[in-house]
Coordinates of C-alpha atoms and ligand atoms in Angstrom, one line a residue:
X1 CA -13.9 164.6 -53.7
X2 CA -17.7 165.3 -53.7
X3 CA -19.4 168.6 -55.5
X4 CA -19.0 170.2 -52.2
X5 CA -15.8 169.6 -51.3
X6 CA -14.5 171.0 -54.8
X7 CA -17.1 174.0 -53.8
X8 CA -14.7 174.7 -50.2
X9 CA -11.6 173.3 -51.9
X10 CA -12.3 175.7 -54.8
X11 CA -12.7 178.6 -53.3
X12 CA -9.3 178.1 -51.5
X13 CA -7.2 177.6 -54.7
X14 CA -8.9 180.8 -56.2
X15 CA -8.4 182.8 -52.8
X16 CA -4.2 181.3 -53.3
X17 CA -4.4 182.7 -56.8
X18 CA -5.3 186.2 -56.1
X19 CA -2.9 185.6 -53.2
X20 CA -0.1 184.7 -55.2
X21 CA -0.7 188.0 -58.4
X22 CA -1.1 190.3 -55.5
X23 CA 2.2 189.6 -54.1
X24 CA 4.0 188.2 -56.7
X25 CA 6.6 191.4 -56.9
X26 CA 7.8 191.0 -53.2
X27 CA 9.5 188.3 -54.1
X28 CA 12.1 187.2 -57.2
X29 CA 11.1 186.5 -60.0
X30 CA 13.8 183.4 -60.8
X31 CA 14.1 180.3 -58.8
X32 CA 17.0 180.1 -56.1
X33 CA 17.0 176.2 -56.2
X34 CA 19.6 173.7 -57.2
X35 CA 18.5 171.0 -60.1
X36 CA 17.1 168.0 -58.6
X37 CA 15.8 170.1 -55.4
X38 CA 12.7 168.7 -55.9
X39 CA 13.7 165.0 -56.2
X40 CA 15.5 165.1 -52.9
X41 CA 12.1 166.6 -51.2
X42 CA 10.0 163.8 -52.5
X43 CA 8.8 160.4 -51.5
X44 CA 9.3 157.8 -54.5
X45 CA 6.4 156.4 -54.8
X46 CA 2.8 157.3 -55.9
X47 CA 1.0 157.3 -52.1
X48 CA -1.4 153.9 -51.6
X49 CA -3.6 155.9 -49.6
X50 CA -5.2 159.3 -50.4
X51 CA -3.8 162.2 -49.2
X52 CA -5.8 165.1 -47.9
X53 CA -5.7 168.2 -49.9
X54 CA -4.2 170.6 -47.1
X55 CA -1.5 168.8 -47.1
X56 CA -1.2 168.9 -50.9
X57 CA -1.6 172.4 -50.3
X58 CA 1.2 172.5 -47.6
X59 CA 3.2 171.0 -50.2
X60 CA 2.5 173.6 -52.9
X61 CA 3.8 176.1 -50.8
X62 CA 7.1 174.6 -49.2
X63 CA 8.1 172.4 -52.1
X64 CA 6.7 173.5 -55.4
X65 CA 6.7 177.0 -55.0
X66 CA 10.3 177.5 -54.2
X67 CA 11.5 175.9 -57.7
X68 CA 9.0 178.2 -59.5
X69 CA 10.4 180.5 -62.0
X70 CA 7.2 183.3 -61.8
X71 CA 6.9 184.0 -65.2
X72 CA 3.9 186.3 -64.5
X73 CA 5.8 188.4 -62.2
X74 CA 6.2 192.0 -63.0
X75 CA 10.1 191.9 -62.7
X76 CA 10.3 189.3 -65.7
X77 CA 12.2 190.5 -68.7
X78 CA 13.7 186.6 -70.0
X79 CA 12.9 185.4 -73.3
X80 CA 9.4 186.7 -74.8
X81 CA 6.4 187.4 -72.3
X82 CA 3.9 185.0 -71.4
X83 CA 0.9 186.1 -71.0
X84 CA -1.8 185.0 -68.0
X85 CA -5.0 187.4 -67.0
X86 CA -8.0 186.7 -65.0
X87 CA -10.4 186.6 -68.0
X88 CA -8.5 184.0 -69.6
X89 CA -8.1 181.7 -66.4
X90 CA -12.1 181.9 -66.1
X91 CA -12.6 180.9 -69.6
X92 CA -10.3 177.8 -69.0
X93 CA -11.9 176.9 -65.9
X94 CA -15.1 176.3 -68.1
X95 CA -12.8 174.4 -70.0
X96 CA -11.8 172.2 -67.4
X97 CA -15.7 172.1 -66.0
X98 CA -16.7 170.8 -69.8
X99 CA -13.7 168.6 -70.3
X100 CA -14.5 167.7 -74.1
X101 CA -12.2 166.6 -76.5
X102 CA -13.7 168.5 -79.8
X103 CA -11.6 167.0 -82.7
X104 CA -14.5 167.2 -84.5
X105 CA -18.0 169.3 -84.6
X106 CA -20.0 166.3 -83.3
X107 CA -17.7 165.7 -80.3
X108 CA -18.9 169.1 -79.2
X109 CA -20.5 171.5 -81.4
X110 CA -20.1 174.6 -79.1
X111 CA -16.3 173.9 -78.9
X112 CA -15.8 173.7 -83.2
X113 CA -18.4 176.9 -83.6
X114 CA -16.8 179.0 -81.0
X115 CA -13.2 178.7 -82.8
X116 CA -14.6 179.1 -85.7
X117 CA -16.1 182.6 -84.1
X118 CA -13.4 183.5 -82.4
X119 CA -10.8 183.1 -85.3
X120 CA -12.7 185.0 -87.3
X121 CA -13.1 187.8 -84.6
X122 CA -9.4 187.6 -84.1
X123 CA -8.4 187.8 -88.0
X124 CA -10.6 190.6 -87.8
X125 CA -9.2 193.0 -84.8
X126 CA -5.7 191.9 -86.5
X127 CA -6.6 193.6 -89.8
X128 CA -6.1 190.2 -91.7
X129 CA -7.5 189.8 -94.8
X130 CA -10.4 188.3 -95.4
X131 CA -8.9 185.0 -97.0
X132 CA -8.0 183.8 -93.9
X133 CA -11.3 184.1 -92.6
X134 CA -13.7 181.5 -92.6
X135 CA -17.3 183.1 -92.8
X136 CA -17.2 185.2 -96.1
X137 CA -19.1 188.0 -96.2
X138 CA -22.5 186.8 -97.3
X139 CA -22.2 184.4 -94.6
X140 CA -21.4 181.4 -96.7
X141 CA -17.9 179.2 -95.8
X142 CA -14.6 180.0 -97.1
X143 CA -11.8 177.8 -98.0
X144 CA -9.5 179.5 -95.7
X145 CA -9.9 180.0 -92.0
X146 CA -8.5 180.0 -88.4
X147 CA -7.6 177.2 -85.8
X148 CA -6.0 177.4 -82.5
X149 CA -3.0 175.3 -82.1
X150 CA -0.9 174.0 -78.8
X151 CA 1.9 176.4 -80.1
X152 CA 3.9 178.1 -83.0
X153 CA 6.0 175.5 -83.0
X154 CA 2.8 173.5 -84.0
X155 CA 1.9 175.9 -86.0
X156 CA 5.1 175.7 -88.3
X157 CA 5.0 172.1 -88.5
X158 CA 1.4 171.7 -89.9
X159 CA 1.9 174.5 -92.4
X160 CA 4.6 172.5 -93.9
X161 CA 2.8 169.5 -94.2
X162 CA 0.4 171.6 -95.8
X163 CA 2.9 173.1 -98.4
X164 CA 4.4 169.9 -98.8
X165 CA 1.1 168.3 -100.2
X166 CA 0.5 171.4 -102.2
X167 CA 4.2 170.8 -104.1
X168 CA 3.5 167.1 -104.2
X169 CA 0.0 167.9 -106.2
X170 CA 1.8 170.1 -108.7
X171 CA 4.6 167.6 -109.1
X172 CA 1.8 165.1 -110.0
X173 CA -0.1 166.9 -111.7
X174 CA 2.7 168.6 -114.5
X175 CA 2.8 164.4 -115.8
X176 CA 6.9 164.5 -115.9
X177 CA 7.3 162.4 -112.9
X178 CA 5.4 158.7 -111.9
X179 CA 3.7 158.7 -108.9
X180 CA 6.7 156.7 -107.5
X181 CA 8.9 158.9 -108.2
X182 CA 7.1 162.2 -106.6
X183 CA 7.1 159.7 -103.8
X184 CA 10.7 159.5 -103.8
X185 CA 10.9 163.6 -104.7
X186 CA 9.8 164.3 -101.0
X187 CA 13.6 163.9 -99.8
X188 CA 14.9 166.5 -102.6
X189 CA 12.1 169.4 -101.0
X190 CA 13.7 172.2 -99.3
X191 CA 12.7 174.5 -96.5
X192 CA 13.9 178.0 -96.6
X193 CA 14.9 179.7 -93.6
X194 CA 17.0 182.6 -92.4
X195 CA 19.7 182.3 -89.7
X196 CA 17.1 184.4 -86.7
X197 CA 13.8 182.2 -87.9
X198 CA 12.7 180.5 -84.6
X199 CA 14.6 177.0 -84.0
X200 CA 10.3 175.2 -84.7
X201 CA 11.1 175.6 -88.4
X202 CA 14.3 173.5 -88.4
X203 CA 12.6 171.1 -85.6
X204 CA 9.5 170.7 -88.5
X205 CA 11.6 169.9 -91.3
X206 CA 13.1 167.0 -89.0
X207 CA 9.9 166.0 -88.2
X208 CA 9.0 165.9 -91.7
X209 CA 11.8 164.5 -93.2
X210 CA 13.2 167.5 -96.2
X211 CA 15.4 169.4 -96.1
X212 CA 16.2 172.9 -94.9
X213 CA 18.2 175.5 -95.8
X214 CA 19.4 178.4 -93.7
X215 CA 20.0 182.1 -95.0
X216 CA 22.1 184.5 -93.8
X217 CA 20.3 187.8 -92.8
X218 CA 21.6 191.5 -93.5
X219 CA 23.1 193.8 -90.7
X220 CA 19.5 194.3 -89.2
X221 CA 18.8 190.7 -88.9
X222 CA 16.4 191.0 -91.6
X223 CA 16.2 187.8 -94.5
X224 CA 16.0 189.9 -97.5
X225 CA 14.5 189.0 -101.0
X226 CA 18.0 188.8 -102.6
X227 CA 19.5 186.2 -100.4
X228 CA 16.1 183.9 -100.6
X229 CA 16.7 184.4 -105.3
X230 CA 20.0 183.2 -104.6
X231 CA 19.6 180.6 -102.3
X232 CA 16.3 179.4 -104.2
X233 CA 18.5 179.6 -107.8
X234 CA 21.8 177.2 -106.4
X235 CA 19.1 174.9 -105.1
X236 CA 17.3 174.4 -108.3
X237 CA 20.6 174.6 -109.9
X238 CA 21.3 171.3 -107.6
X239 CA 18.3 169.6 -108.5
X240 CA 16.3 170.1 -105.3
X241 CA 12.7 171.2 -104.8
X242 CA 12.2 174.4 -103.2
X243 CA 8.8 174.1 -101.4
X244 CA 8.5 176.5 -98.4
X245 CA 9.7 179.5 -96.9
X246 CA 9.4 180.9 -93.8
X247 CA 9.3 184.3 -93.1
X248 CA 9.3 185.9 -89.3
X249 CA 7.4 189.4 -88.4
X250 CA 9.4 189.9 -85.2
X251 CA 12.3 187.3 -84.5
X252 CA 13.2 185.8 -81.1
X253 CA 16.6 187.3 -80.8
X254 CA 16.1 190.8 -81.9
X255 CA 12.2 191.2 -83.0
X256 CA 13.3 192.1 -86.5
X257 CA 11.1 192.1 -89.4
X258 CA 11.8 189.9 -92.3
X259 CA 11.1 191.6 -95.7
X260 CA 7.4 190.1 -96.0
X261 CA 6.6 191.6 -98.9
X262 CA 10.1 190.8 -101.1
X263 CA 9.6 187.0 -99.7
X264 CA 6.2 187.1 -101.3
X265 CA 7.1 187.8 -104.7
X266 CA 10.0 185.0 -104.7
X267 CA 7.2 182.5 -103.0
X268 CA 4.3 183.5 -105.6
X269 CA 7.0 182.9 -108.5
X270 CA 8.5 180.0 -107.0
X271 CA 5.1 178.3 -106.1
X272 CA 6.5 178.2 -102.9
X273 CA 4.0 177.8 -99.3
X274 CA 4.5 180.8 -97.6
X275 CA 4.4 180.7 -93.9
X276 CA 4.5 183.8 -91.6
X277 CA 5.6 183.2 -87.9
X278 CA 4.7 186.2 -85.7
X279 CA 4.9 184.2 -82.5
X280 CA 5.9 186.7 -80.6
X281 CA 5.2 190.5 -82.6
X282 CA 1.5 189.3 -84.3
X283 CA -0.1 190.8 -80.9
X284 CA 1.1 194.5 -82.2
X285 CA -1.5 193.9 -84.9
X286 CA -4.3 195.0 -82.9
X287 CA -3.1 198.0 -82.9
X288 CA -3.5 199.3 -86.4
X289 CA -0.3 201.7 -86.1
X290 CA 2.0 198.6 -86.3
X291 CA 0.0 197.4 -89.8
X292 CA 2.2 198.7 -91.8
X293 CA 5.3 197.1 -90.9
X294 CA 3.2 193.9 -91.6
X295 CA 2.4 194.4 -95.3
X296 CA 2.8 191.6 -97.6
X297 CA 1.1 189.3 -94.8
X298 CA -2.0 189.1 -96.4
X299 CA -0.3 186.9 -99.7
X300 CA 1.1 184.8 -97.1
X301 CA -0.3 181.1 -97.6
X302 CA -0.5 180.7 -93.4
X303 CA 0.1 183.0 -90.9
X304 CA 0.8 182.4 -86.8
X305 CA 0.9 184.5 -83.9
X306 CA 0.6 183.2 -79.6
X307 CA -1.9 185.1 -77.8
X308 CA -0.4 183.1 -75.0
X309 CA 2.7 185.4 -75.6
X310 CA 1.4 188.7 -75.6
X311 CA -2.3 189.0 -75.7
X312 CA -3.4 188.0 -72.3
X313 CA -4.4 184.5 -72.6
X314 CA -2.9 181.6 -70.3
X315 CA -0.5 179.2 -72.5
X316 CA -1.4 176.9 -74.6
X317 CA -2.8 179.3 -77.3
X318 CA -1.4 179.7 -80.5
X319 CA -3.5 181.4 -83.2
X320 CA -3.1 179.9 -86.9
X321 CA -4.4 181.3 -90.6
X322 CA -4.7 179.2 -93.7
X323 CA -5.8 181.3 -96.8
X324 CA -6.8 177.5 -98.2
X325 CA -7.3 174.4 -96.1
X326 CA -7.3 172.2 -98.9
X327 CA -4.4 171.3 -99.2
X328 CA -3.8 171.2 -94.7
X329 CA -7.3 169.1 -94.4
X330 CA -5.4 167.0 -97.3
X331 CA -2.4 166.2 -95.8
X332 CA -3.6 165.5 -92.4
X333 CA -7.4 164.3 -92.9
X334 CA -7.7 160.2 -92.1
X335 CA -10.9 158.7 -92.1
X336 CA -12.1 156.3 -89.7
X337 CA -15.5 154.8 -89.2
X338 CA -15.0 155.6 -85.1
X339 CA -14.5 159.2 -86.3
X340 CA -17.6 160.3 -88.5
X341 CA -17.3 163.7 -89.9
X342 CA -20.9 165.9 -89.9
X343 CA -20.7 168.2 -92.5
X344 CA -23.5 170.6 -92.6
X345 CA -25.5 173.1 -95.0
X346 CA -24.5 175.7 -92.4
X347 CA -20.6 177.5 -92.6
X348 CA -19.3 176.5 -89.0
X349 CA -18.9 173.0 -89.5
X350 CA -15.6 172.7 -89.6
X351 CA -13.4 169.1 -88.4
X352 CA -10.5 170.5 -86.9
X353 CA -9.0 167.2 -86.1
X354 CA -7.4 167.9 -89.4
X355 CA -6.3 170.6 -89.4
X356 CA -3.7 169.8 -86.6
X357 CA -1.3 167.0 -85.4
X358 CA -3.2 165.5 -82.3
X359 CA -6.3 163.7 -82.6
X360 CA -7.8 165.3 -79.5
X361 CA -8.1 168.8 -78.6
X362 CA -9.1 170.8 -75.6
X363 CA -11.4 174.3 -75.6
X364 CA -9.0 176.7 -75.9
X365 CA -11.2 179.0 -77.9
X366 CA -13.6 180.0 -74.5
X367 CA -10.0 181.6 -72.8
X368 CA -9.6 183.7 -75.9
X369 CA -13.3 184.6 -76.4
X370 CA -13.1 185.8 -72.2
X371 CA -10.2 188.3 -73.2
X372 CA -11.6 189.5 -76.0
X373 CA -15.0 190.3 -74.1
X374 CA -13.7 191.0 -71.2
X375 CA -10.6 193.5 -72.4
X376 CA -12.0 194.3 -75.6
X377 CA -10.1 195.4 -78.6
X378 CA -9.3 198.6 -76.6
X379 CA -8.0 197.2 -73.8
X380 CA -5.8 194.6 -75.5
X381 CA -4.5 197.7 -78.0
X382 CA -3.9 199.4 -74.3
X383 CA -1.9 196.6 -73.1
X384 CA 0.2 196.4 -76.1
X385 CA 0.8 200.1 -76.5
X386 CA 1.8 200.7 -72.7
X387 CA 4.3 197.8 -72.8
X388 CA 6.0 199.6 -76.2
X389 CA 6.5 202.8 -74.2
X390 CA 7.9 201.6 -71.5
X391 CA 10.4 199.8 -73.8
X392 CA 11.1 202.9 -75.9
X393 CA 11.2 204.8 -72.7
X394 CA 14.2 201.8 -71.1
X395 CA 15.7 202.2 -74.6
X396 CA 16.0 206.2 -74.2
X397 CA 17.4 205.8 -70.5
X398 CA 19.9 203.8 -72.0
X399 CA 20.9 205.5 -74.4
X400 CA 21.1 208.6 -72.6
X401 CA 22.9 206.9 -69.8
X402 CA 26.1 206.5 -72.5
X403 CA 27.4 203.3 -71.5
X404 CA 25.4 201.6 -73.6
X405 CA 24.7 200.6 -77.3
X406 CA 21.1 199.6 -78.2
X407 CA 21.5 196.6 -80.8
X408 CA 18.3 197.1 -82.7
X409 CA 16.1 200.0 -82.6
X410 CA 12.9 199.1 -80.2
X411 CA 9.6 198.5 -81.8
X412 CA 7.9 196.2 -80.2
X413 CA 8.4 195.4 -76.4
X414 CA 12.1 193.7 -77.0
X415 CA 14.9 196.1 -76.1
X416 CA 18.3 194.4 -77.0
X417 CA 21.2 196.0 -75.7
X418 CA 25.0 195.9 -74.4
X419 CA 27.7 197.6 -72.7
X420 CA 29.5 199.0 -75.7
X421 CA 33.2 198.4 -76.0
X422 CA 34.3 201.7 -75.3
X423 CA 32.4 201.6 -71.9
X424 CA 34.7 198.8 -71.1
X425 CA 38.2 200.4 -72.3
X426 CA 40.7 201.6 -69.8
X427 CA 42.6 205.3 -70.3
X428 CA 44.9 204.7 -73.1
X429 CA 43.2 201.4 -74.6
X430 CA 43.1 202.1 -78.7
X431 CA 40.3 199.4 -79.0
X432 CA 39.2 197.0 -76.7
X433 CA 39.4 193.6 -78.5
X434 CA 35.7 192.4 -79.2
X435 CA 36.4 188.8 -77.2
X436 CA 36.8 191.1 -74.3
X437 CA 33.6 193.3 -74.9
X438 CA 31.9 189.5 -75.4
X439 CA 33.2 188.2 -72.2
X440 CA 31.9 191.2 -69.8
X441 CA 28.4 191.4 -71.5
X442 CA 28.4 187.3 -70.6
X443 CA 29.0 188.1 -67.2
X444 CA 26.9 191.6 -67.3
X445 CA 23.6 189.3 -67.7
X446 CA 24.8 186.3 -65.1
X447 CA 25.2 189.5 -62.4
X448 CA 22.0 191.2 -63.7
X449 CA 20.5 188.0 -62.8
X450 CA 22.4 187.5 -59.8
X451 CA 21.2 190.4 -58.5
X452 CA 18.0 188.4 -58.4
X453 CA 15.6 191.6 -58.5
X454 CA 15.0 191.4 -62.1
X455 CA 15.4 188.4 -64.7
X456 CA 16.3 188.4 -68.4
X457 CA 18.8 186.3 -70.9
X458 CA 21.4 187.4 -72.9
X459 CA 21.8 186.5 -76.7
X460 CA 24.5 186.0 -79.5
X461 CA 23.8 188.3 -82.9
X462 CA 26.3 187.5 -85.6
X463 CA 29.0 186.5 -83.0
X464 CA 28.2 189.8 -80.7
X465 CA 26.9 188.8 -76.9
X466 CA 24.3 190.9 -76.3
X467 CA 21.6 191.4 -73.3
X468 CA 17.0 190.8 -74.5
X469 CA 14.9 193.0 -72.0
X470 CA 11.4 191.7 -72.9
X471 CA 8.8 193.9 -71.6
X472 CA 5.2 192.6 -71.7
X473 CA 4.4 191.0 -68.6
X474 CA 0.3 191.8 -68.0
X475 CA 0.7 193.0 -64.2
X476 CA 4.0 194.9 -65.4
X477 CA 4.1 198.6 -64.5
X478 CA 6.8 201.9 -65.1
X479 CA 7.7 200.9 -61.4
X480 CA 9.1 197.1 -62.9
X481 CA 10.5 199.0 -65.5
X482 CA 12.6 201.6 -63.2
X483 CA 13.3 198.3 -61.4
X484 CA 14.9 196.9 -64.3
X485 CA 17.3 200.1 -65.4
X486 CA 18.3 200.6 -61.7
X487 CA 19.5 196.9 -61.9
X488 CA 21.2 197.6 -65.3
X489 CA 22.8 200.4 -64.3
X490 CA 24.4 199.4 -61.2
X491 CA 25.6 196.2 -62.7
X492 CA 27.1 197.9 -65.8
X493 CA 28.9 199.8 -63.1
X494 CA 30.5 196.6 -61.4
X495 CA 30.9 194.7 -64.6
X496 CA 33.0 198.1 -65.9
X497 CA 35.0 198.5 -62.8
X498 CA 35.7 194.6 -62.6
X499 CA 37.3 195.4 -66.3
X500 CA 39.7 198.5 -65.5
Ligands
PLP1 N1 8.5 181.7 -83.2 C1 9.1 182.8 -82.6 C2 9.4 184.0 -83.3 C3 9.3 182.7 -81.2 O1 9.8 183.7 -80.5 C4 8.9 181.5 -80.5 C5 9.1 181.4 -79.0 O2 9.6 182.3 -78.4 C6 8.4 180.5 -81.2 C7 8.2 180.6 -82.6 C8 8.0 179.2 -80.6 O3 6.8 179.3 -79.9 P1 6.0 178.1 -79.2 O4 6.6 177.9 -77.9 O5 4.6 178.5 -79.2 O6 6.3 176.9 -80.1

């Protein structure tokens, strides 16, 4: 394909794109296929010859398209939002048009500066504190700084390499122990989390090779200073090295808020790494009404959020805070002759080869810096703030409806709900056992989703099945919304008749 056949070709897949947002509530948002559709559809072999593009194209549409689950789509409510926009599918196009793979500032000096930039402009419209920022005020270079991982996941892995070296140094450096035996030490170092942090923290710890401990949370899914004290003091008690905790502003199951600031006084007296995953939630911070519920972030030793969740920008984009990169750049910093490092007088020069897993790394800062210029900080905070009313406004329908029992109170996007048990009982039923009320709200999400309308997935909290309506999609409107509670409602209705 020549530079003018891309030009044609091009313009087709762009025209397809608009094509397929303009439409893309006419039809369901979850895939009606059967798995290994595609296999069946396919030849099974690579072709010898080349193929021409229309009938690549042809194929997009009758074979690919069918077994697509549209994430994007305005009647999405499953799991936490994704986030594409037009700004951010520009910027990645340039990405694709450079190509570079900037592990470090020589590779591609635009690609390291404009991270550098646009963490910095990012800490900044997320009211972080200026530790985590890598241009100090009088323009010279911090130790801390930003960096834009694949995902959280990522994200949670590298921090605890980075809090592993730092617990390593200190068990060196107090002289009790032989450098053979802090080697040996690693396998005693224990990971806190609680029982609603993302499943990333217990995949790192695997990855790693310590241990992990997991902490039950109080009745509003919350890990709470007290429990980490305890759990922290039978550890020690049992000779193992606490090393890392892991504290979540706005779980997956229920977007509760762990108590940041409580977790930060055990971590600072502990000597603990402190890691903060807002995957999800860490979007809200733009909008400096939900700052509050964040305090005790900014003595946090890393902190995470995706912008490919909830701030507009097409996957993979998952922005990262270290307060210090010594001890990251330490832990993950090889040197090889065929990978010269350039540090300048200047304070952009950053090699962020090491301050991730992968050697190679694509520009993923130009999609951010798009929807930051081309939204601005008011039109993300707009985005955020119209998807938390329409969840508070499904949250009041519900609970005005009466049938239902809202799990959490909403304060994000997240609405977690159920039928509640006295919905389901029949005229003279004392209590309806709570293995009954479990089964129907199993089968109240498979008919939700049956319906095929809307999409969403139910959830298990402390042994109670439960229904997540995530709102957030970036082409989602009140109209998706009133989609959504027509679908509830009516399917509430069958599920309760089905019971009596
Ligand atoms: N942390 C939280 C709180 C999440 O909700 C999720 C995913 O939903 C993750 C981490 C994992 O995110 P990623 O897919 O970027 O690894």
């Amino acid at each position: 394909m020549d530079a003018s056949e891309f030009r044609k070709r091009g313009k087709e897949v762009i025209d397809a794109i608009a094509d397929y947002y303009e439409n893309l509530d006419q039809v369901p948002p979850m895939a009606a296929v059967k798995p290994g559709y595609l296999y069946k559809l396919m030849p099974h072999e690579a072709p010898e010859d080349p193929e021409s593009f229309d009938d690549i194209q042809k194929d997009i549409q009758t074979k690919i398209m069918p077994g697509i689950t549209h994430w994007q789509s305005g009647n999405f409510f499953g799991w936490y939002p994704s986030n594409s926009s037009f700004p951010a599918m520009l910027g990645d196009m340039y990405s694709n048009m450079f190509d570079v793979i900037g592990f470090n500032w020589l590779c591609s000096p635009a690609t390291t500066e404009l991270e550098t930039v646009v963490m910095d402009w990012l800490g900044k419209l997320l009211g972080l504190d200026k530790r985590f920022l890598s241009i100090k005020e009088d323009g010279t270079e911090g130790d801390g700084g930003g960096v834009i991982q694949g995902s959280a996941s990522e994200a949670h892995i590298v921090a605890m390499l980075a809090a592993k070296e730092k617990a390593l140094e200190r068990i060196k450096a107090d002289g009790s122990v032989s450098e053979d035996e802090s080697d040996a030490m690693r396998h005693k170092m224990v990971a806190y989390f609680s029982d609603q942090t993302h499943s990333s923290g217990q995949k790192g710890t695997n990855i790693i090779g310590c241990k992990s401990r997991t902490i039950p949370t109080d009745g509003n899914f919350r890990l709470t200073k007290a429990a980490l004290v305890t759990a922290i003091e039978e550890d020690k008690q049992a000779g193992l090295i606490p090393f890392f905790v892991c504290g979540t502003f706005g779980t997956t199951n229920t977007a509760s808020i762990d108590d940041i600031p409580g977790i930060a006084d055990v971590a600072a007296a502990e000597h603990l790494w402190y890691h903060i995953d807002a995957a999800y939630a860490g979007a809200s911070l733009t909008c400096p009404e939900f700052r509050p519920l964040a305090v005790g972030i900014e003595r946090a030793d890393s902190f995470n959020f995706n912008p490919h969740k909830w701030m507009l920008t097409n996957f993979d984009c998952s922005a990262m805070w270290v307060a210090s990169s010594t001890h990251l750049t330490n832990a993950l910093g090889i040197h090889r002759e065929y990978l010269p490092r350039v540090k300048g007088e200047t304070a952009f020069v950053k090699d962020y080869r090491d301050w991730q897993v992968p050697l190679g790394r694509r520009f993923r800062a130009l999609k951010l810096w798009f929807v930051m210029r081309m939204y601005g900080a008011s039109g993300i905070r707009a985005h955020i703030r119209e998807h938390v009313r329409q969840a508070k406004w499904l949250e009041q329908q519900l609970l005005t409806d009466g049938r239902f029992e809202i799990m959490v109170p909403v304060v994000f996007g997240l609405v977690v709900f159920r039928i509640k048990p006295s919905a389901l009982a029949t005229s003279g039923d004392v209590a309806v056992e709570e293995s009954t009320v479990n089964a129907a709200n199993i089968n109240y999400s498979k008919h939700i989703n049956a319906d095929g309308r809307v999409f969403l997935v139910g959830t298990k909290l402390k042994g109670v099945d439960a229904v997540r309506a995530a709102i957030g999609s970036t082409i989602g409107k009140q109209e998706n919304v009133e989609l959504l509670l027509q679908v509830l409602k009516q399917s509430a209705a069958d599920i309760i008749s089905q019971q009596k």
